[in-house]
Amino acid sequence: MESDRVNGNKAVLTRCQSIGKRASRSPLLRVMATITLCGILITPGIPFTSGKVASAVGSTPLRPTNFSGSCTDANDSWGQMSLTFTPGSDGGSAITNYKYSFDNVTFTAFNPATTTQPFVFNFTTLNLPTPTVSIYLKAVNANGDGESSYGNPSGTNSAASCTFLNPGLPRAPTTATATAGDGSASIEFTRGSNGGSAITNYKYSIDGGTTYIALSPASATSPMTIPGLTNGVLTTSKLIAVNANGQTPSGSAKTVTVTPASSTTTTVASTTTTVAPTTTTTTTVAPTTTTTTTTTTTTTTTVAPTTATTVAPTTTTTTTVAPTTTTTVAPTTTTTTTVAPPKPSSPTVLECKTVVSSKISTAPVLVGEKLSNGIIFDPASPILDSRDKQELDRVARVMAQRGGLVLISGFARKNGFDSAEYLRNLSLARARNVSDYLVAKGVRVSMRYEGYGAVTKDIGTSIERKVELRWIDDSKKIEYEKKCLNK
């Protein structure tokens, strides 16, 4: 390409020289004519010609026009502008980049180069002062920089500017959710833009925005706690952020509502006082109607080896009163005291064999609250079946919450041919199996079991192949344990 340009220059020079020869035969006049007519000066190795002879392709681009700037908040910035425009003529050579200026004096090229719109200017990233920014552009092509978009004596002048009312101030939280506390509220939130400077604290108002109180100690992380609220009263709180430039304007505060509530548990008497029903604790035990001792029968008292004291596995303190005593607790003053659960211990299990004559004609009087309709056994069997165990599981769950003493009374059906001793032993085995099952289920209560055998003179029904389960409270427990031990 360089060779072609040189050859072209030589051809023009030859043509111009011939013109000079015709003008004058003087060497000096020939040189002057050549320069005058052709406008050419050749320096060795560097061709220089007039536009009529040889020129660069195109010219610098014309200025861009029709600026349209959109000024918006930018996250963690005091503002930004998104700029679009109409490019000027490229002057015959493609526009390869643009330069921008904020004072129309010093222009900076985009790096990397770009011609793609819109051009977005983040004022914090560019370290620009607040509150107003003006932007000017010029295009660049292979021939150099074009003219500025503004300040030209003729034609269209274009510039774009942004002015922010609260530049550099942080924004209030964008979301806020309050959880009620005792005289306070815990607020989870999502922070807003920091305005170009880190958020250092938050403030809250509970008087409609008249007075704002800074968190102390300062905290810029979620959640925040607002103290000093009134329980049971709906409270509206306003939240604003703080940074080095100031704080969120009150009119832009985030609003959240909450009703604080006390965490104190108030318990009324009916839920904290256990009162034994009068129908289950006032029954009089008539020993003469439950057993008959003859001189031909030996009374045997067997005490199970376990003697540890049973403590009910409750985790709250309850008050047990005698059946005839009424306890009234005012709801506003009664509190529940929680104590550590006692260490589990084995229940006190007492075996009471009751000697019963085959001549007894009346059934024993069983005291206490009935826990079950009875465990019915198969004929001549002390073995618990699946239905029996299901019912005992239910009883175990009840007793796990009650404490007190379980009275387990075994019976057998009179059939006319089994001896009284056999029936007593069978009924005792049934009572013992029920007791052992409850112990295995973890019931930590005192238990007493007896075998009564057959207690009627007539042939019994299948319902008499049973074990009765009765419950008495702690106030009667010791009395029955002593009665069993003294037999």
XYZ file of C-alpha atoms in Angstrom:
487
model
C 0.000 0.000 0.000
C 2.899 2.386 0.873
C 4.509 1.538 -2.474
C 1.342 2.443 -4.362
C 1.154 5.766 -2.559
C 4.776 6.595 -3.443
C 4.282 5.577 -7.081
C 1.196 7.744 -7.247
C 3.137 10.705 -5.881
C 5.849 10.212 -8.472
C 3.286 10.262 -11.256
C 1.769 13.474 -9.959
C 5.207 15.016 -9.545
C 6.153 14.146 -13.137
C 2.932 15.689 -14.378
C 3.410 18.840 -12.300
C 7.052 19.128 -13.429
C 6.010 19.069 -17.075
C 3.585 21.867 -16.333
C 6.445 23.807 -14.734
C 8.611 23.356 -17.836
C 5.939 24.912 -19.937
C 5.658 27.838 -17.533
C 9.315 28.774 -17.596
C 12.631 27.349 -18.416
C 14.182 28.837 -15.253
C 15.015 26.148 -12.651
C 13.817 28.414 -9.815
C 10.565 29.232 -11.545
C 10.000 25.525 -12.300
C 10.235 24.653 -8.581
C 7.935 27.493 -7.572
C 5.413 26.576 -10.208
C 5.426 22.980 -9.114
C 4.802 23.895 -5.432
C 2.189 26.487 -6.329
C 0.234 24.390 -8.743
C 0.420 21.007 -7.009
C 0.694 21.982 -3.296
C 3.228 19.229 -2.677
C 6.312 18.897 -0.551
C 8.180 15.606 -0.484
C 10.495 14.804 2.390
C 12.603 11.697 1.916
C 10.591 8.679 3.130
C 7.501 10.708 4.219
C 4.984 11.741 1.541
C 2.978 14.888 2.281
C 0.302 15.954 -0.169
C -2.642 18.285 -0.353
C -6.206 16.973 -0.187
C -6.350 17.044 -3.917
C -3.450 14.712 -4.189
C -3.535 12.144 -1.323
C -5.483 12.346 2.038
C -6.372 10.098 5.096
C -9.701 8.152 4.875
C -12.615 10.175 6.415
C -12.468 12.622 9.342
C -13.119 12.695 13.135
C -16.735 11.897 14.155
C -19.360 14.526 14.769
C -20.743 15.152 18.270
C -23.505 12.875 19.761
C -26.927 14.497 20.307
C -30.367 13.931 21.861
C -29.187 12.896 25.333
C -31.684 11.072 27.565
C -30.566 10.376 31.129
C -32.427 8.342 33.762
C -31.346 9.215 37.299
C -32.011 6.492 39.895
C -30.861 5.193 43.260
C -28.223 2.526 43.043
C -27.649 -0.058 45.722
C -24.801 1.015 47.992
C -24.305 4.218 45.955
C -25.568 7.782 46.292
C -26.944 7.568 42.754
C -26.441 6.625 39.143
C -27.390 7.689 35.606
C -28.331 5.522 32.664
C -27.600 7.535 29.489
C -28.795 7.023 25.901
C -28.156 9.299 22.882
C -28.022 9.598 19.096
C -24.504 9.081 17.680
C -23.187 11.721 15.266
C -21.707 10.980 11.856
C -18.636 8.746 12.060
C -16.811 10.945 9.469
C -16.216 8.020 7.167
C -14.398 5.905 9.780
C -16.224 3.681 12.268
C -16.623 4.974 15.849
C -14.580 2.683 18.109
C -15.086 4.237 21.562
C -16.427 7.199 23.521
C -14.970 9.541 26.096
C -16.915 11.085 28.968
C -16.416 14.196 31.092
C -18.082 15.712 34.154
C -16.726 19.241 33.531
C -16.529 19.347 29.683
C -12.781 19.881 30.036
C -11.160 16.608 31.038
C -12.391 13.591 29.052
C -11.778 9.962 29.985
C -12.043 7.068 27.515
C -14.209 4.086 28.449
C -11.987 1.173 29.405
C -12.637 -1.324 27.976
C -13.777 0.536 24.878
C -17.512 0.453 24.199
C -20.134 1.865 21.892
C -23.046 -0.102 23.384
C -25.828 1.892 24.999
C -26.950 2.700 27.604
C -23.908 4.082 29.357
C -24.360 3.616 33.132
C -22.484 5.903 35.519
C -22.356 4.902 39.200
C -21.495 8.092 41.068
C -20.070 6.370 44.136
C -17.869 4.053 42.080
C -16.639 7.082 40.108
C -16.031 8.932 43.400
C -18.106 11.913 42.315
C -19.183 14.662 44.716
C -22.828 15.199 45.593
C -25.479 16.360 44.830
C -25.356 17.231 41.062
C -23.515 15.501 38.242
C -23.428 16.590 34.565
C -22.167 14.293 31.819
C -20.664 15.180 28.437
C -19.532 12.833 25.628
C -17.341 12.795 22.550
C -16.892 9.991 20.001
C -13.569 8.479 18.907
C -12.578 6.880 15.587
C -9.327 6.104 13.731
C -8.864 9.806 12.931
C -9.015 10.864 16.608
C -11.453 12.476 19.040
C -14.628 14.090 17.783
C -16.019 17.315 19.167
C -17.706 17.515 22.599
C -21.464 17.063 22.788
C -21.759 20.484 24.431
C -20.344 23.998 23.948
C -20.295 24.181 20.156
C -21.026 27.567 18.559
C -23.453 26.056 16.077
C -25.638 22.983 15.877
C -27.143 20.925 18.711
C -25.502 20.914 22.141
C -26.289 17.989 24.473
C -25.484 17.139 28.098
C -27.238 15.216 30.860
C -27.312 15.905 34.597
C -28.695 14.426 37.853
C -29.527 16.245 41.073
C -30.422 14.161 44.161
C -32.327 15.554 47.152
C -30.673 13.315 49.754
C -27.381 12.190 48.246
C -25.192 9.883 50.310
C -27.865 9.091 52.908
C -28.687 5.457 53.688
C -32.066 3.944 52.864
C -34.413 2.393 55.447
C -34.766 -1.419 55.634
C -36.657 -2.848 52.652
C -38.411 -5.565 54.709
C -39.158 -5.874 58.436
C -40.922 -8.579 60.485
C -41.574 -8.136 64.210
C -41.799 -10.863 66.873
C -43.440 -9.915 70.175
C -41.406 -10.138 73.378
C -42.014 -9.281 77.022
C -42.138 -5.473 76.856
C -40.068 -5.547 73.672
C -39.978 -6.606 70.029
C -37.376 -8.446 67.968
C -37.323 -7.261 64.347
C -35.800 -9.241 61.489
C -35.016 -6.935 58.546
C -33.305 -6.623 55.177
C -31.131 -3.524 54.878
C -31.526 -1.002 52.086
C -28.843 0.842 50.104
C -26.112 2.376 52.232
C -25.997 5.537 50.067
C -22.363 4.960 49.216
C -21.163 4.847 52.845
C -21.395 1.877 55.211
C -24.429 1.725 57.553
C -23.174 2.003 61.136
C -26.392 1.876 63.203
C -30.188 2.023 63.163
C -32.717 4.223 64.946
C -36.334 3.561 65.864
C -39.334 5.703 66.764
C -42.426 4.633 68.701
C -44.112 8.060 68.685
C -44.917 8.304 64.985
C -41.502 9.600 63.899
C -41.268 12.606 66.230
C -38.340 11.194 68.187
C -35.811 8.617 66.992
C -33.734 6.570 69.416
C -30.417 5.023 68.330
C -29.742 1.370 69.145
C -27.337 1.126 72.055
C -24.922 -0.472 71.646
C -24.859 0.377 67.950
C -25.759 -2.482 65.626
C -26.095 -2.668 61.855
C -27.094 -6.329 61.639
C -30.447 -8.113 61.806
C -32.323 -8.665 64.072
C -32.660 -5.521 66.145
C -34.420 -5.349 69.535
C -36.739 -2.483 70.500
C -37.164 -2.261 74.301
C -39.501 -0.235 76.496
C -42.811 -1.318 74.934
C -46.090 -1.852 76.802
C -47.445 -5.399 76.933
C -50.821 -5.866 75.305
C -50.675 -2.536 73.422
C -50.356 -2.475 69.620
C -47.226 -0.465 68.848
C -46.175 1.061 65.515
C -42.410 1.424 65.106
C -40.524 3.377 62.422
C -37.004 2.305 61.433
C -34.229 4.348 59.770
C -30.537 3.730 59.022
C -27.456 5.787 59.920
C -24.134 6.239 58.072
C -21.283 8.764 58.000
C -23.332 11.155 55.828
C -26.395 11.225 58.090
C -29.589 9.224 58.462
C -32.601 8.162 56.417
C -35.169 10.992 56.146
C -38.093 10.303 58.483
C -40.535 10.366 55.588
C -38.771 7.321 54.091
C -38.760 5.236 57.313
C -39.828 1.578 57.326
C -42.959 0.922 59.430
C -43.685 -2.266 61.396
C -46.323 -3.088 64.042
C -46.277 -5.485 67.009
C -48.177 -6.179 70.249
C -45.751 -7.144 73.044
C -46.850 -9.904 75.431
C -45.628 -11.096 78.809
C -43.890 -14.450 78.890
C -44.940 -15.106 82.536
C -47.232 -18.116 82.893
C -50.310 -17.524 85.054
C -51.943 -20.730 86.213
C -55.333 -21.030 87.824
C -56.098 -23.391 90.671
C -57.861 -25.958 88.539
C -54.696 -26.637 86.564
C -52.136 -26.677 89.357
C -54.015 -28.268 92.266
C -54.823 -31.948 92.193
C -57.880 -32.744 94.314
C -58.807 -36.342 94.888
C -62.477 -36.902 93.946
C -64.667 -37.358 96.995
C -66.224 -40.472 95.511
C -62.865 -42.220 95.340
C -61.135 -41.140 98.534
C -63.832 -41.312 101.180
C -64.738 -44.972 100.883
C -64.402 -46.725 104.237
C -62.477 -49.952 104.219
C -64.273 -52.696 106.114
C -61.675 -55.374 106.877
C -64.255 -57.780 108.289
C -66.058 -57.895 104.972
C -63.021 -58.433 102.798
C -61.244 -61.296 104.546
C -62.033 -64.160 106.864
C -59.263 -65.913 108.742
C -59.629 -69.481 110.023
C -57.438 -71.347 112.482
C -56.667 -74.048 109.967
C -55.105 -71.679 107.450
C -51.652 -70.156 107.745
C -51.282 -66.473 106.843
C -48.128 -65.749 104.851
C -46.821 -62.219 104.287
C -44.234 -61.811 101.554
C -42.430 -58.498 100.969
C -40.908 -57.942 97.578
C -37.167 -57.159 97.754
C -37.542 -53.737 96.206
C -37.844 -51.058 98.901
C -36.855 -47.853 97.072
C -39.180 -44.910 97.475
C -41.160 -44.027 94.366
C -41.257 -40.436 93.144
C -43.695 -39.466 90.382
C -41.834 -38.191 87.256
C -43.582 -34.867 87.069
C -41.660 -31.713 86.206
C -43.988 -29.248 87.883
C -44.917 -28.775 91.540
C -48.562 -29.622 92.305
C -50.598 -29.269 95.459
C -52.620 -32.248 96.674
C -55.308 -31.518 99.244
C -57.593 -33.708 101.269
C -60.974 -34.408 99.682
C -62.844 -32.200 102.122
C -60.484 -29.229 101.693
C -61.139 -26.578 99.056
C -58.144 -24.662 97.712
C -58.753 -21.372 95.893
C -55.904 -19.733 93.997
C -56.306 -16.321 92.381
C -55.307 -16.486 88.703
C -53.230 -13.307 88.919
C -51.021 -14.463 91.781
C -50.583 -18.171 91.147
C -47.317 -19.140 89.511
C -45.967 -22.465 88.408
C -42.638 -23.521 89.877
C -40.670 -25.956 87.766
C -38.367 -28.355 89.564
C -35.844 -30.784 88.217
C -37.324 -34.273 87.797
C -36.297 -36.743 90.512
C -34.022 -39.626 89.740
C -36.051 -42.640 88.675
C -36.306 -45.373 91.273
C -37.942 -48.741 91.445
C -41.507 -48.778 92.758
C -42.437 -50.190 96.110
C -44.209 -53.415 95.285
C -45.944 -55.173 98.148
C -47.399 -58.667 97.882
C -50.344 -59.178 100.212
C -51.722 -62.696 100.341
C -55.182 -62.633 101.781
C -56.346 -65.833 103.363
C -59.903 -66.470 102.290
C -62.169 -69.286 103.386
C -64.207 -71.099 100.804
C -67.227 -70.244 102.923
C -67.029 -66.500 102.242
C -70.254 -65.296 100.731
C -69.484 -61.636 100.182
C -67.012 -59.943 97.869
C -64.343 -57.633 99.367
C -64.929 -53.889 99.432
C -62.343 -52.393 97.076
C -61.340 -48.802 97.786
C -59.932 -46.125 95.522
C -60.628 -44.798 92.063
C -61.237 -47.465 89.449
C -58.494 -47.310 86.813
C -59.848 -50.026 84.544
C -62.861 -52.257 83.966
C -60.616 -55.138 84.894
C -58.127 -57.475 83.259
C -60.051 -60.654 82.297
C -57.989 -63.867 82.159
C -58.550 -67.153 80.370
C -59.823 -70.053 82.566
C -57.173 -71.452 84.946
C -54.566 -69.071 83.459
C -52.563 -66.146 84.908
C -51.101 -65.244 81.490
C -51.711 -61.755 80.030
C -52.880 -61.715 76.410
C -52.436 -58.883 73.877
C -55.685 -57.145 74.816
C -54.741 -57.246 78.493
C -51.380 -55.666 77.734
C -52.998 -52.952 75.624
C -55.230 -51.979 78.538
C -52.308 -52.039 80.973
C -50.331 -49.762 78.634
C -53.146 -47.251 78.951
C -53.127 -47.549 82.745
C -49.347 -47.086 82.746
C -49.681 -43.797 80.889
C -52.238 -42.571 83.413
C -50.123 -43.542 86.394
C -46.994 -41.960 84.958
C -48.668 -38.620 85.656
C -50.442 -39.358 88.942
C -48.202 -40.987 91.522
C -50.009 -42.411 94.519
C -50.695 -46.100 95.141
C -52.118 -48.749 92.813
C -54.152 -51.452 94.518
C -54.104 -54.622 92.418
C -56.674 -57.250 93.461
C -56.739 -60.662 91.851
C -59.767 -62.983 91.654
C -60.586 -66.431 90.360
C -63.801 -68.076 89.255
C -65.355 -70.671 91.575
C -65.944 -73.808 89.550
C -66.977 -76.406 92.131
C -63.991 -78.712 91.984
C -60.779 -76.619 92.478
C -59.616 -76.105 96.058
C -59.762 -72.721 97.764
C -55.955 -72.700 98.046
C -55.562 -73.298 94.303
C -57.947 -70.464 93.488
C -56.178 -68.095 95.897
C -52.791 -68.920 94.390
C -54.196 -68.474 90.869
C -55.680 -65.087 91.733
C -52.409 -64.036 93.402
C -50.417 -65.075 90.313
C -52.727 -62.992 88.137
C -52.289 -59.952 90.384
C -48.506 -60.431 90.462
C -48.282 -60.648 86.645
C -50.224 -57.386 86.309
C -47.907 -55.750 88.857
C -44.773 -57.024 87.088
C -46.032 -55.764 83.718
C -46.659 -52.252 85.048
C -43.211 -52.193 86.669
C -41.626 -53.257 83.364
C -43.443 -50.390 81.615
C -41.657 -47.934 83.865
C -44.510 -46.952 86.140
C -42.804 -45.458 89.192
C -45.584 -45.785 91.743
C -46.244 -47.869 94.827
C -48.228 -51.019 94.125
C -49.990 -53.514 96.315
C -51.394 -56.734 94.973
C -53.583 -59.410 96.612
C -55.184 -62.627 95.582
C -58.678 -63.224 96.864
C -59.470 -66.481 95.110
C -63.183 -67.163 94.636
C -65.312 -65.002 96.929
C -68.764 -66.437 96.264
C -70.379 -69.699 97.329
C -71.917 -70.201 93.932
C -70.272 -71.170 90.705
C -68.748 -67.937 89.362
C -69.035 -66.283 85.977
C -66.231 -65.596 83.515
C -66.109 -61.941 84.632
C -64.658 -63.133 87.926
C -61.479 -64.362 86.255
C -60.087 -60.888 86.623
C -57.725 -58.429 88.276
C -59.090 -55.133 89.583
C -56.959 -51.962 89.418
C -57.702 -49.160 91.891
C -55.841 -45.928 92.727
C -55.520 -43.991 95.956
C -53.599 -40.764 96.463
C -50.471 -40.161 98.483
C -52.395 -39.206 101.616
C -53.651 -42.821 101.966
C -50.653 -44.638 100.506
C -48.664 -45.131 103.712
C -51.703 -46.434 105.567
C -52.295 -49.191 103.018
C -48.613 -50.088 102.782
C -48.488 -50.608 106.565
C -51.664 -52.672 106.471
C -50.110 -54.935 103.854
C -46.849 -55.317 105.805
C -48.658 -56.125 109.039
C -50.671 -58.999 107.548
